[in-house]
Coordinates of C-alpha atoms and ligand atoms in Angstrom, one line a residue:
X1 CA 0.0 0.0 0.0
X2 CA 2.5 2.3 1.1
X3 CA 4.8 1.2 -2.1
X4 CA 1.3 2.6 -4.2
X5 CA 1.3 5.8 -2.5
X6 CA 4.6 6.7 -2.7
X7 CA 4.7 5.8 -6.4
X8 CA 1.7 7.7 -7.2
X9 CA 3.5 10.7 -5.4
X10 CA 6.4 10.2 -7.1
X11 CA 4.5 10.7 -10.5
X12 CA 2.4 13.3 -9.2
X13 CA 6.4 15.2 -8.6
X14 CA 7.6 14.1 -12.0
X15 CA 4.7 15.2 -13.9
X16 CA 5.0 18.6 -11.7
X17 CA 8.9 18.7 -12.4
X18 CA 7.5 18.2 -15.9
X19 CA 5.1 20.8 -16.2
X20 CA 7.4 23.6 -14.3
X21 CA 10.9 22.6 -15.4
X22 CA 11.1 25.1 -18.5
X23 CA 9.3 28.1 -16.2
X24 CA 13.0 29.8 -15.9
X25 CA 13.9 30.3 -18.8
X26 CA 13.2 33.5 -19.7
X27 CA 14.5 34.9 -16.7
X28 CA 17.8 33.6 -17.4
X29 CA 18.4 35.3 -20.4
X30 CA 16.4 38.8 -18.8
X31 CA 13.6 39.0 -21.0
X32 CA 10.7 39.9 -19.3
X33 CA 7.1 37.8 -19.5
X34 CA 3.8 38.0 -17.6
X35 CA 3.4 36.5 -14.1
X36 CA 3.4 32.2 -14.8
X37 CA 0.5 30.1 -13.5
X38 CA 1.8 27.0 -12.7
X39 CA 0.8 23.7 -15.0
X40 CA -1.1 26.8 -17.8
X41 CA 1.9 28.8 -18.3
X42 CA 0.0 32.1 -19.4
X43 CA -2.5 30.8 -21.3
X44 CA -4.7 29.5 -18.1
X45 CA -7.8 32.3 -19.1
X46 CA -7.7 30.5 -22.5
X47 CA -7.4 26.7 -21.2
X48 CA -10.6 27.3 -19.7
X49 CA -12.1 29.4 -22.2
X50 CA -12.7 32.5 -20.7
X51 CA -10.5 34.6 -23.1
X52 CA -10.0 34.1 -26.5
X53 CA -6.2 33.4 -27.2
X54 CA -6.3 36.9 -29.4
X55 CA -7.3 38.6 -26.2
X56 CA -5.0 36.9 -24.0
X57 CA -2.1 38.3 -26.5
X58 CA -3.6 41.3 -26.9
X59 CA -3.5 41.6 -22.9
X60 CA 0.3 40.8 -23.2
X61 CA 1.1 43.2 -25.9
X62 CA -0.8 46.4 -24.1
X63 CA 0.7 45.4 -21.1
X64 CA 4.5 46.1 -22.1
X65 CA 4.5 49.1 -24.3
X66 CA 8.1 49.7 -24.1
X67 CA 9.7 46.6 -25.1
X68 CA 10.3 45.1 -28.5
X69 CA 8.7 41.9 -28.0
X70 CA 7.7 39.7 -24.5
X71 CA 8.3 36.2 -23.3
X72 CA 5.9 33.9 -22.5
X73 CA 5.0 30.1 -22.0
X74 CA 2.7 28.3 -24.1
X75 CA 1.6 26.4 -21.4
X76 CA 5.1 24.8 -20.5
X77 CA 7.2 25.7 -23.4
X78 CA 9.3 29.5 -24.0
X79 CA 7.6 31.3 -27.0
X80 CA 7.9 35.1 -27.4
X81 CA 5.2 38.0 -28.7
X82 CA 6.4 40.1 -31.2
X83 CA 5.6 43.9 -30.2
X84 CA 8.0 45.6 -32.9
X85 CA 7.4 46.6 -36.5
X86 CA 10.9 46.4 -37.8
X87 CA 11.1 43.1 -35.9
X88 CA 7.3 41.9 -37.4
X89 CA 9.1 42.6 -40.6
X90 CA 11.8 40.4 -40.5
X91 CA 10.3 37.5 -38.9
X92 CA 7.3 38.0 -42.2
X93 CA 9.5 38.9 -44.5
X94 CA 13.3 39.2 -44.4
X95 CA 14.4 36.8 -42.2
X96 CA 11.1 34.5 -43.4
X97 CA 14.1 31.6 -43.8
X98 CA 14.2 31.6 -40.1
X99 CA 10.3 31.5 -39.7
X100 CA 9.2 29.6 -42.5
X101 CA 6.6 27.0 -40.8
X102 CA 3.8 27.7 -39.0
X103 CA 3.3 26.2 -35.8
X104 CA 1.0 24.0 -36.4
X105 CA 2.0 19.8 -35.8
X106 CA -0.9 18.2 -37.5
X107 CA -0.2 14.1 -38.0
X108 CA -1.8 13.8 -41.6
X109 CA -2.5 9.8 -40.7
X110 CA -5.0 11.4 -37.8
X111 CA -5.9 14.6 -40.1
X112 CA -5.4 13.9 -43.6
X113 CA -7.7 17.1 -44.8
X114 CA -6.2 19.6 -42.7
X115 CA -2.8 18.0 -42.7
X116 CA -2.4 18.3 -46.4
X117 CA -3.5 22.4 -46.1
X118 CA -0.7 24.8 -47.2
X119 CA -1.3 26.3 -44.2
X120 CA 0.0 23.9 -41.9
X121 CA 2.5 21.9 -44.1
X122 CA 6.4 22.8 -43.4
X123 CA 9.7 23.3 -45.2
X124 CA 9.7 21.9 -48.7
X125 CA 6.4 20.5 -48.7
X126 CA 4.6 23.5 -48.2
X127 CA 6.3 25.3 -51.3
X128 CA 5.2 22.5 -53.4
X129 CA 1.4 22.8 -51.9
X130 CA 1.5 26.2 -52.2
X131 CA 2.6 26.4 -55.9
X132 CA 0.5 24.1 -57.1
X133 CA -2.3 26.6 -55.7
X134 CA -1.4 29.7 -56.9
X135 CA -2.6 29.0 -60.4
X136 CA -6.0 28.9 -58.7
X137 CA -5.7 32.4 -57.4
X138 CA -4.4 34.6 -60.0
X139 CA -6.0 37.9 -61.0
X140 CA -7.1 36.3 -64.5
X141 CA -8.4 33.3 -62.6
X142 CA -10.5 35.1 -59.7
X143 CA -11.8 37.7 -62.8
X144 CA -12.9 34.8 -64.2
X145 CA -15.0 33.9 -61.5
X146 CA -16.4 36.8 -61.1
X147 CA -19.4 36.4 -62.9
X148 CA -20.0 33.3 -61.2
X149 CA -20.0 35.0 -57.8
X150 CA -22.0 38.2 -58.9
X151 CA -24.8 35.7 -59.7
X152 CA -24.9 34.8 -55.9
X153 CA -24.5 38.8 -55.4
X154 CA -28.1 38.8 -57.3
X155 CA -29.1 35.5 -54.7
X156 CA -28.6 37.7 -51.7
X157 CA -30.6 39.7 -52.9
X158 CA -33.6 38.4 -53.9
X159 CA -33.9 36.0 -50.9
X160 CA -33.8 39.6 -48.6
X161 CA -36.2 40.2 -50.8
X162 CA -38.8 37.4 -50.3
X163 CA -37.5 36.8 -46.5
X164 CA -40.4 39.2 -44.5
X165 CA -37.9 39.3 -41.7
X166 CA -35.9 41.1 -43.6
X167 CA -37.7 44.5 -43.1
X168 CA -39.8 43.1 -40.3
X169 CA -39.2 44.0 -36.5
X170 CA -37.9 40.4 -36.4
X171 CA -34.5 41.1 -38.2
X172 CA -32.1 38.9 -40.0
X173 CA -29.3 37.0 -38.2
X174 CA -26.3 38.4 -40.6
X175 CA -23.6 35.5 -40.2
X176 CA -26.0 33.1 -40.9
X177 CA -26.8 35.1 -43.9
X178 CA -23.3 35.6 -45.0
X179 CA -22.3 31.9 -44.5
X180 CA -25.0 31.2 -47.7
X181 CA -23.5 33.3 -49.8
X182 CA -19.6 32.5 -48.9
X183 CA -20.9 29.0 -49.4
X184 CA -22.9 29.4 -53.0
X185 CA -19.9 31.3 -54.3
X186 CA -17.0 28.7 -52.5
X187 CA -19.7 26.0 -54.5
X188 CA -20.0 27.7 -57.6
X189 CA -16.3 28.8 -58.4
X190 CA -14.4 26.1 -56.6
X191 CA -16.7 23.0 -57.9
X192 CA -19.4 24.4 -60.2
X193 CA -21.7 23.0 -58.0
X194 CA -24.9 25.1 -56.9
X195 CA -24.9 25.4 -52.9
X196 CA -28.6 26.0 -53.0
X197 CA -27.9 27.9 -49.2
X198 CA -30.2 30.4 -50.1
X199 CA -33.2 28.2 -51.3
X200 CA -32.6 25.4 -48.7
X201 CA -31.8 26.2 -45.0
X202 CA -30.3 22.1 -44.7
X203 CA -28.8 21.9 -47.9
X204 CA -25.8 19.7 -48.1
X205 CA -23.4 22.3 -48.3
X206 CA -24.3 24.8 -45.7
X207 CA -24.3 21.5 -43.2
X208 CA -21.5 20.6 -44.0
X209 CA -19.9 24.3 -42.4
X210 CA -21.9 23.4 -39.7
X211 CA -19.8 20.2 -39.0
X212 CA -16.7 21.9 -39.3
X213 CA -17.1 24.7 -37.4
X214 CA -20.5 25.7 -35.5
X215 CA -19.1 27.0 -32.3
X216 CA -19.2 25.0 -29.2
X217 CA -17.5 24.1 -26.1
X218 CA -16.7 21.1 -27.7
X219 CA -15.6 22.2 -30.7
X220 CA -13.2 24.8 -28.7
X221 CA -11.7 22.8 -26.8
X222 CA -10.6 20.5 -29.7
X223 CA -9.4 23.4 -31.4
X224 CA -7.5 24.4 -28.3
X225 CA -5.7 20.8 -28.1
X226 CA -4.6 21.0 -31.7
X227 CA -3.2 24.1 -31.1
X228 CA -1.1 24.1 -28.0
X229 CA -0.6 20.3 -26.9
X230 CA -0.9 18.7 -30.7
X231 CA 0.6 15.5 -28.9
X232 CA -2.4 14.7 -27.1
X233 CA -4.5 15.7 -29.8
X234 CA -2.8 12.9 -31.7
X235 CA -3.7 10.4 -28.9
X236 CA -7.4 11.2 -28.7
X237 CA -7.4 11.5 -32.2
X238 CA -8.7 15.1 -32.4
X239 CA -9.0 16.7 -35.6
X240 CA -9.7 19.8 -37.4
X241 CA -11.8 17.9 -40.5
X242 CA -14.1 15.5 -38.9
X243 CA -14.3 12.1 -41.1
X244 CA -17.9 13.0 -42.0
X245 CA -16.7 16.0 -43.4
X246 CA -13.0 14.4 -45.5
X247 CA -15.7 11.5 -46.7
X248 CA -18.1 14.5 -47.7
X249 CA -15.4 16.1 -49.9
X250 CA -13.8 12.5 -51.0
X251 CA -17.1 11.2 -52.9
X252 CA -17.7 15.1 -53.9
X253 CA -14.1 15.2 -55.8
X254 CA -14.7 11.5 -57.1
X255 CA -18.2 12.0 -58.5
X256 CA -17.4 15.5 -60.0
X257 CA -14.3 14.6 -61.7
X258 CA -16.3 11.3 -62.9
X259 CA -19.1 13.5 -64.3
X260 CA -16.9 15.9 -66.1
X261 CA -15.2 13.0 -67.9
X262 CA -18.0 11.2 -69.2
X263 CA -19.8 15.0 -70.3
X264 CA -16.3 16.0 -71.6
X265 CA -17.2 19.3 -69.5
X266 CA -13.9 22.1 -69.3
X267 CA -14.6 24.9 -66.5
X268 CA -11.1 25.9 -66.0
X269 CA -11.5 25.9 -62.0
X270 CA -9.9 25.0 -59.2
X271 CA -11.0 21.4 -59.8
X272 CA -10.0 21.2 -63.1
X273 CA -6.5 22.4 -61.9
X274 CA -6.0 20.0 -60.0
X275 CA -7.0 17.4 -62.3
X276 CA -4.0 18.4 -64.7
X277 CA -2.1 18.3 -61.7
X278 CA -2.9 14.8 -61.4
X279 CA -2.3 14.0 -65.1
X280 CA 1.0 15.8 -64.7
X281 CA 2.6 14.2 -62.0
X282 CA 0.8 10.7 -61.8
X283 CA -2.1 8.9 -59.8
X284 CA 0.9 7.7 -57.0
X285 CA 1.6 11.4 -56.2
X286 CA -1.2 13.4 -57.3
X287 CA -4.1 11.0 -56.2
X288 CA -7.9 12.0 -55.6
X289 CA -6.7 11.9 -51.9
X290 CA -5.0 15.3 -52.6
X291 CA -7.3 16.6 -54.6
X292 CA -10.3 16.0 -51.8
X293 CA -8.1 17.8 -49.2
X294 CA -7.6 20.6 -51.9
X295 CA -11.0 20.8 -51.7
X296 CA -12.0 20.4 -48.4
X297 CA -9.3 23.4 -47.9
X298 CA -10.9 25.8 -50.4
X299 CA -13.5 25.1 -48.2
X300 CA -12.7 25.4 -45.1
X301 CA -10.2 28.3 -46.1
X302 CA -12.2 30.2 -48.3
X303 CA -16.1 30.2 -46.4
X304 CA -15.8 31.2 -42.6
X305 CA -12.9 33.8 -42.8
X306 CA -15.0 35.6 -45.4
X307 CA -18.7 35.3 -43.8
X308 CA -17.0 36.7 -41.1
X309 CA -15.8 39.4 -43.0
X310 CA -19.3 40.6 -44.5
X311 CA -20.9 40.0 -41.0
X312 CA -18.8 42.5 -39.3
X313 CA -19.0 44.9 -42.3
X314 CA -22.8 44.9 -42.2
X315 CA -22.7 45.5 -38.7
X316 CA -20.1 48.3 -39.0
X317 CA -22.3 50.2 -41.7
X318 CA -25.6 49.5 -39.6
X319 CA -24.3 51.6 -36.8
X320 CA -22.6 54.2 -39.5
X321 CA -25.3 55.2 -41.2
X322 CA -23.2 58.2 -43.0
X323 CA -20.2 55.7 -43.7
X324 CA -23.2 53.5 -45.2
X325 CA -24.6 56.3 -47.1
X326 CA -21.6 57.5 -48.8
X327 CA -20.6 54.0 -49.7
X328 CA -24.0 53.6 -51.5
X329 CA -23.6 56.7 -53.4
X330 CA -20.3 55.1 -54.7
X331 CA -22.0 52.2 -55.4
X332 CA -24.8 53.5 -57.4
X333 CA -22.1 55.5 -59.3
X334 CA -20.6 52.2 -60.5
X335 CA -23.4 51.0 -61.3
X336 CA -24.7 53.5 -63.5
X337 CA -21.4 53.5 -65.4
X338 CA -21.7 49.5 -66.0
X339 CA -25.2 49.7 -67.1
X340 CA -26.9 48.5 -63.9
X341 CA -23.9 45.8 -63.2
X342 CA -20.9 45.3 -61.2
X343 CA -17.5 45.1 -62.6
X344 CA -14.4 43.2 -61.7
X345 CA -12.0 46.6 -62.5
X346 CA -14.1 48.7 -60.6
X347 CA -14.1 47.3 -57.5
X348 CA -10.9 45.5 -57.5
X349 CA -9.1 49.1 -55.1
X350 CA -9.0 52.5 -54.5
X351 CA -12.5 52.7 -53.9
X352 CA -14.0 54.0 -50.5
X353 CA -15.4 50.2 -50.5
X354 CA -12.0 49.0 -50.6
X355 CA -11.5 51.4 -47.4
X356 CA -14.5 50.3 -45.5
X357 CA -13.8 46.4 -45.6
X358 CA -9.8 47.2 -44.8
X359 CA -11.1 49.4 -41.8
X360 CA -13.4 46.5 -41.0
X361 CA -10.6 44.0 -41.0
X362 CA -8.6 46.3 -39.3
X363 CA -10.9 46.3 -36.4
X364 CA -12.0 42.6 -36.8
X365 CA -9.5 40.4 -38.2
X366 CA -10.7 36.9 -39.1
X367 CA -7.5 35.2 -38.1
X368 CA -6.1 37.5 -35.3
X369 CA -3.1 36.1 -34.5
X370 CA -0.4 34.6 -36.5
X371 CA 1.3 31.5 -35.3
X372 CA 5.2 31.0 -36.2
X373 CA 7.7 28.9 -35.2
X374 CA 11.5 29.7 -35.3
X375 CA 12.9 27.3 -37.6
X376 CA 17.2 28.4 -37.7
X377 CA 18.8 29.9 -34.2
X378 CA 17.7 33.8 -34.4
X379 CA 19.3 36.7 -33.2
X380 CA 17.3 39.3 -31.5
X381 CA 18.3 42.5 -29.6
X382 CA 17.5 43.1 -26.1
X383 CA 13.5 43.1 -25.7
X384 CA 14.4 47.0 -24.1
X385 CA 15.6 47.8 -27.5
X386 CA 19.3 47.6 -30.0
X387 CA 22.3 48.1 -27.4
X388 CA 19.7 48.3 -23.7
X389 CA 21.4 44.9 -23.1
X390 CA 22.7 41.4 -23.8
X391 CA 21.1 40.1 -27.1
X392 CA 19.3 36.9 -27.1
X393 CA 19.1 33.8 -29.6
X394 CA 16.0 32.5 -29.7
X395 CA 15.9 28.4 -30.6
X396 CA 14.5 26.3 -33.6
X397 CA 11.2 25.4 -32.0
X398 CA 10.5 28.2 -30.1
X399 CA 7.0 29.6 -31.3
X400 CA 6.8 33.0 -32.0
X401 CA 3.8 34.9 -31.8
X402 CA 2.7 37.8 -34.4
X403 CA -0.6 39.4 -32.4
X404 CA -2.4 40.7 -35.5
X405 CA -5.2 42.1 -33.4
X406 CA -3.0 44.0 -30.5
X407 CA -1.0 45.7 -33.3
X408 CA -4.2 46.9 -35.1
X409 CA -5.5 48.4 -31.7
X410 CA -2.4 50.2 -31.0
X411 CA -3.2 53.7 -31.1
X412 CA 0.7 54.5 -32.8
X413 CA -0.9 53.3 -35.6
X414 CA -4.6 53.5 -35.5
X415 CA -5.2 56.7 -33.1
X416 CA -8.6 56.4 -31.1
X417 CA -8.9 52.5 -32.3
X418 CA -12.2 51.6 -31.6
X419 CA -13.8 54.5 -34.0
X420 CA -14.9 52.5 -37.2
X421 CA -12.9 55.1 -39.6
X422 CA -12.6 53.5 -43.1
X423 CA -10.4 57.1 -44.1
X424 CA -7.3 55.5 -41.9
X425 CA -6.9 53.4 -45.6
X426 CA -7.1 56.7 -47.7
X427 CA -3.5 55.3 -49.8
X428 CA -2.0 58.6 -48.2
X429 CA -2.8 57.1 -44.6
X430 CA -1.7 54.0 -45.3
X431 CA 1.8 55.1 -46.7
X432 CA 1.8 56.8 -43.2
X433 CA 2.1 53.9 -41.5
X434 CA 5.2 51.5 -40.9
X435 CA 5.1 48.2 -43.0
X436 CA 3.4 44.8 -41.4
X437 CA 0.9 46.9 -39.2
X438 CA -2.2 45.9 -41.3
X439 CA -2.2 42.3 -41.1
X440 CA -5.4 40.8 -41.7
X441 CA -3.9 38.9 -44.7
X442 CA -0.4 38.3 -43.0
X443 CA 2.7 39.4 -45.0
X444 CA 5.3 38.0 -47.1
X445 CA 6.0 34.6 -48.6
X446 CA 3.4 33.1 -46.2
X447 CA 0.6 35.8 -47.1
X448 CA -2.6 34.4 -47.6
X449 CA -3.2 32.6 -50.8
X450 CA -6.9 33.3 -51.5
X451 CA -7.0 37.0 -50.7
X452 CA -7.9 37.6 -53.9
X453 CA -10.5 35.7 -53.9
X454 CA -11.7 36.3 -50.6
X455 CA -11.4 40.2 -51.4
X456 CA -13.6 39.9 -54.2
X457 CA -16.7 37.6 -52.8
X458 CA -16.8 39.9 -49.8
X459 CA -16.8 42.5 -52.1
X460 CA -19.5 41.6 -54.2
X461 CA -22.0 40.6 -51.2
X462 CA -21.5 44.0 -49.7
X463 CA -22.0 45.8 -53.0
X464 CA -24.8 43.7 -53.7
X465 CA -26.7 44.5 -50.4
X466 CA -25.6 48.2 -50.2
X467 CA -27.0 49.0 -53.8
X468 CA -30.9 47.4 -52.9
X469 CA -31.2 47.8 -49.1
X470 CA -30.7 50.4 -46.4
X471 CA -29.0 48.3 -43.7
X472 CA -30.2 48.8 -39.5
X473 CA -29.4 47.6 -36.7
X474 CA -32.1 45.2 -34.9
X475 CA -32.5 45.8 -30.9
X476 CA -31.7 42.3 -30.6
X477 CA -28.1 42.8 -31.6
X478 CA -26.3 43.1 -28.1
X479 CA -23.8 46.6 -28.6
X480 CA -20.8 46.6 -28.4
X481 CA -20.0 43.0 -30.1
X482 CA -17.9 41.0 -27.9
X483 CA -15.8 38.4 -28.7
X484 CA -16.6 35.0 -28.6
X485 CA -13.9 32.8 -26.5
X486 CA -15.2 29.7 -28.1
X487 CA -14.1 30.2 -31.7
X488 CA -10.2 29.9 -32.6
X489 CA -11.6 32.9 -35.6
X490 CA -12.5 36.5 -34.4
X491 CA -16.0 35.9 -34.2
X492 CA -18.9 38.0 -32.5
X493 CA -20.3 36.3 -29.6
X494 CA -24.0 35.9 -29.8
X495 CA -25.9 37.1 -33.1
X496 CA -25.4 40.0 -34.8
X497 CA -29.2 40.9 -35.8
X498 CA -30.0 43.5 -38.8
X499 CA -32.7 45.0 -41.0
X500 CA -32.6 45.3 -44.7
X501 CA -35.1 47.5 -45.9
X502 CA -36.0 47.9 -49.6
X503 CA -34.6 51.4 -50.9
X504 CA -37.2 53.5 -52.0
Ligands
LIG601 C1 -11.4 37.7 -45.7 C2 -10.9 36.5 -46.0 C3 -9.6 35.9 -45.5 C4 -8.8 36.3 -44.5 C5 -9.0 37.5 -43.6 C6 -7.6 35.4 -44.6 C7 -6.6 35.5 -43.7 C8 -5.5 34.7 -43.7 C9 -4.3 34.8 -42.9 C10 -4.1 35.8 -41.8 C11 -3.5 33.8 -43.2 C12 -2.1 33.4 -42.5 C13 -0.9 34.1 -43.1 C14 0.3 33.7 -42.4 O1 0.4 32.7 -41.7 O2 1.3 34.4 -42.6 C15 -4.0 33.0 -44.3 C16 -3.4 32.0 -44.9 C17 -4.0 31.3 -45.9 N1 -5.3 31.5 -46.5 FE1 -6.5 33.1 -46.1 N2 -7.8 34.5 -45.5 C18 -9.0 34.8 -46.2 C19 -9.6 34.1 -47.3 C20 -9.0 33.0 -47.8 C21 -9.6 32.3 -49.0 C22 -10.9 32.7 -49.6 C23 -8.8 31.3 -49.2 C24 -8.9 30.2 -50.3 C25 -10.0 29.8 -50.8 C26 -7.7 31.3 -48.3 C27 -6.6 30.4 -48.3 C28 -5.5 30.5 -47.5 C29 -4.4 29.6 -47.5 C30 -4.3 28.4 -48.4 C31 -3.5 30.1 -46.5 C32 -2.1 29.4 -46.2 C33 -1.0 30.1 -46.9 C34 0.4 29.6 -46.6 O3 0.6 29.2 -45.5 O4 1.2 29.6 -47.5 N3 -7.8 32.4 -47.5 N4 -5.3 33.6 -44.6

């Protein structure tokens, strides 16, 4: 009995020893961090899922404004928070060689979807995943599509149109309404497929973001396991694409590629790029496999970071009704010139719409925080700035934080942050500012692949809504938004209820 005890203390010690042993280590080399909690690091508000990790960061960036960058411990291991512009620079952009993965460990035999994604793939594999992307995302490509996604511009519209909640005291719940058109135009220009999200609240492919990412505890604390202790997500086999959801995508690549060949049918999308990927390079390398979690990543990529996106700037232009009303007059002006259409050219930039969803990433960035890891020994000067004391050489595998959201809430850059003031992106503002402070898309080599795309679609819903309807906010929408410490995305907790009355 006694023999039982003792061992069980014994591991109880290790597993303390464990835990603790690395809770030094900034101290030795006199960079300062936040005050530890022991067996959480200083990550114990996210753990239990009472901050988002964004506002845990954000909490560490306000709360050293003089240094160039903070330690901290990701639960047991050193990472550091990048403060610094000059430094955000190099580890984006000209130092990238040192910070080329992110860190992300998926095991693709537990993950195969997400461990396949671009996004999470390292070294050499990730430049080949990425190239054989890019030809999916050019300019010539995404104008290709446009017409594809304007058509969904015109669905919005008519179901506001035939929804009586819409312009009845009621309200419209605006993420849900974003999520059908992100999915119609992910369906339409990724697969040719129609989503039907609009005319069916339970059609297949709205459900299937409903798998993948409907917010729960659940579904958080999954998320939270794959991000900081990916070894135990491994064991419990936690994932990001639940099988129902890879199986969805494996019989949707098989059938579609099998109904194109028999109908000889030549769309020139993302499908059809990867199938001459796969006749290039061979079944054994390029199978169906890698075309599914192609698919299944355009997916997941390309339909919740941009819902988001048109959620938040509906929102933003229901409680600016000027903002709103000098974006419809742009609008309107567009279309008058196109003949009652939109056009590609005309709202690719340098528009005031172009301003208003910059300002509304600004203030809301999808992904807030960028996850690196150092991947060659780094340099950096003392955290109190070049000469203040010793430098310090940061390891391969220490992860290095880039906290998109702190940066665009620090008034150096955006003065009085919370204002919603699309003018900060007038292109003599943003010259103003120091590089790598707008980083909604991240920056450099890494920078997000669809933007594009994602630009566009978000684009086109808000055009679409701001030239029919005059946009309110419903009294059930609970102001200010707050965020929602469930969801690894920026997401607003609770709904975000509007009106859409008919223009007169
Ligand atoms: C408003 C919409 C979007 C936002 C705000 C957004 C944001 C981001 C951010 C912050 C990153 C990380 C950059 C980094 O780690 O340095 C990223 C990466 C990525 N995004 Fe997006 N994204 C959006 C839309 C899309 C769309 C529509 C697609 C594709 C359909 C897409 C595909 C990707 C991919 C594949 C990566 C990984 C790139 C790599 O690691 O090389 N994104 N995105």
């Amino acid at each position: 009995m006694w023999m039982l005890i003792l061992l069980f203390l014994s591991l109880i010690l290790a597993f303390y020893f464990f835990l603790t042993s690395n809770y030094g280590y900034w101290k030795k080399r006199g960079v300062p961090h936040p005050p530890i909690s022991i067996f959480f690091g200083n990550l114990k508000e996210s753990v239990f899922i009472k901050k988002s990790l964004a506002q845990v960061y954000t909490q560490m960036y306000n709360a050293y404004p003089h240094l160039l960058y903070v330690g901290f411990y990701k639960i047991r291991q050193p990472a550091i928070l990048v403060r610094d512009a000059e430094l955000l620079k190099s580890v984006l952009i000209s130092e990238f060689h040192s910070f080329h993965d992110n860190d992300f460990h998926i095991d693709e035999k537990t993950d195969p979807m997400f461990g396949k994604n671009p996004f999470v793939l390292k070294g050499d594999r990730w430049k080949v995943a990425r190239n054989q992307l890019i030809p999916c995302f050019t300019t010539k490509k995404v104008k290709s599509m446009f017409p594809l996604i304007e058509e969904v511009g015109k669905k919005i519209v008519a179901y506001l149109n035939r929804t009586p909640e819409a312009w009845g005291t009621e309200g419209l719940e605006t993420k849900e309404l974003a999520a059908k058109f992100t999915t119609d135009a992910v369906a339409t220009c990724a697969f040719g497929l129609d989503g039907r999200a609009f005319e069916d609240p339970n059609s297949e492919f709205r459900e299937i973001g409903r798998k993948l990412l409907t917010p729960s505890l659940m579904l958080a604390l999954t998320h939270l396991c794959i991000m900081l202790v990916p070894s135990l997500a491994n064991v419990l086999n936690a994932k990001f694409f639940p099988d129902e959801v890879a199986n969805y995508f494996r019989t949707l690549v098989n059938k579609t590629l099998k109904y194109r060949k028999e109908n000889n049918i030549v769309r020139g999308d993302f499908l059809d790029v990867m199938k001459a990927f796969k006749s290039k390079l061979g079944d054994d390398v390029f199978s169906n496999e890698e075309i599914a979690a192609g698919a299944a990543g355009f997916y997941g990529d390309g339909y919740e970071t941009s819902s988001i996106t048109i959620s938040y700037a509906l929102y933003e232009l229901a409680v600016h009704l000027d903002i709103q009303a000098k974006l419809r007059s742009e609008i309107d002006n567009i279309l008058a010139k196109n003949g009652g259409k939109l056009s590609y050219e005309d709202l690719v930039e340098n528009t005031y719409l172009d301003n208003v969803l910059q300002e509304t990433l600004r203030k809301h960035p999808p992904a807030p925080i960028m996850f690196k890891i150092c991947t060659k020994p780094f340099k950096l000067p003392s955290p109190f700035g070049e000469g203040k004391g010793p430098d310090v050489t940061i390891e391969p595998g220490t992860p290095v934080i880039i906290p998109s959201y702190a940066i665009h809430y620090d008034d150096q850059y955006y003065p009085d942050p919370e204002k919603f003031d699309p003018d900060r992106f007038s292109e003599e503002n943003k010259e103003s500012r120091p590089k790598c402070t707008f980083l909604s898309f991240g920056e450099g080599p890494r920078m997000c692949l669809g933007m594009r795309f994602g630009v566009t679609q978000v684009k086109v819903a808000i055009a679409s809504v701001i030239a029919n309807f005059e946009v309110r906010l419903n009294k059930k929408t609970i102001v200010p938004l707050e965020i929602d410490p469930q969801y690894f995305l920026l997401k607003a907790k609770g709904d975000i209820w509007l009106n859409y009355y008919k223009r007169k």
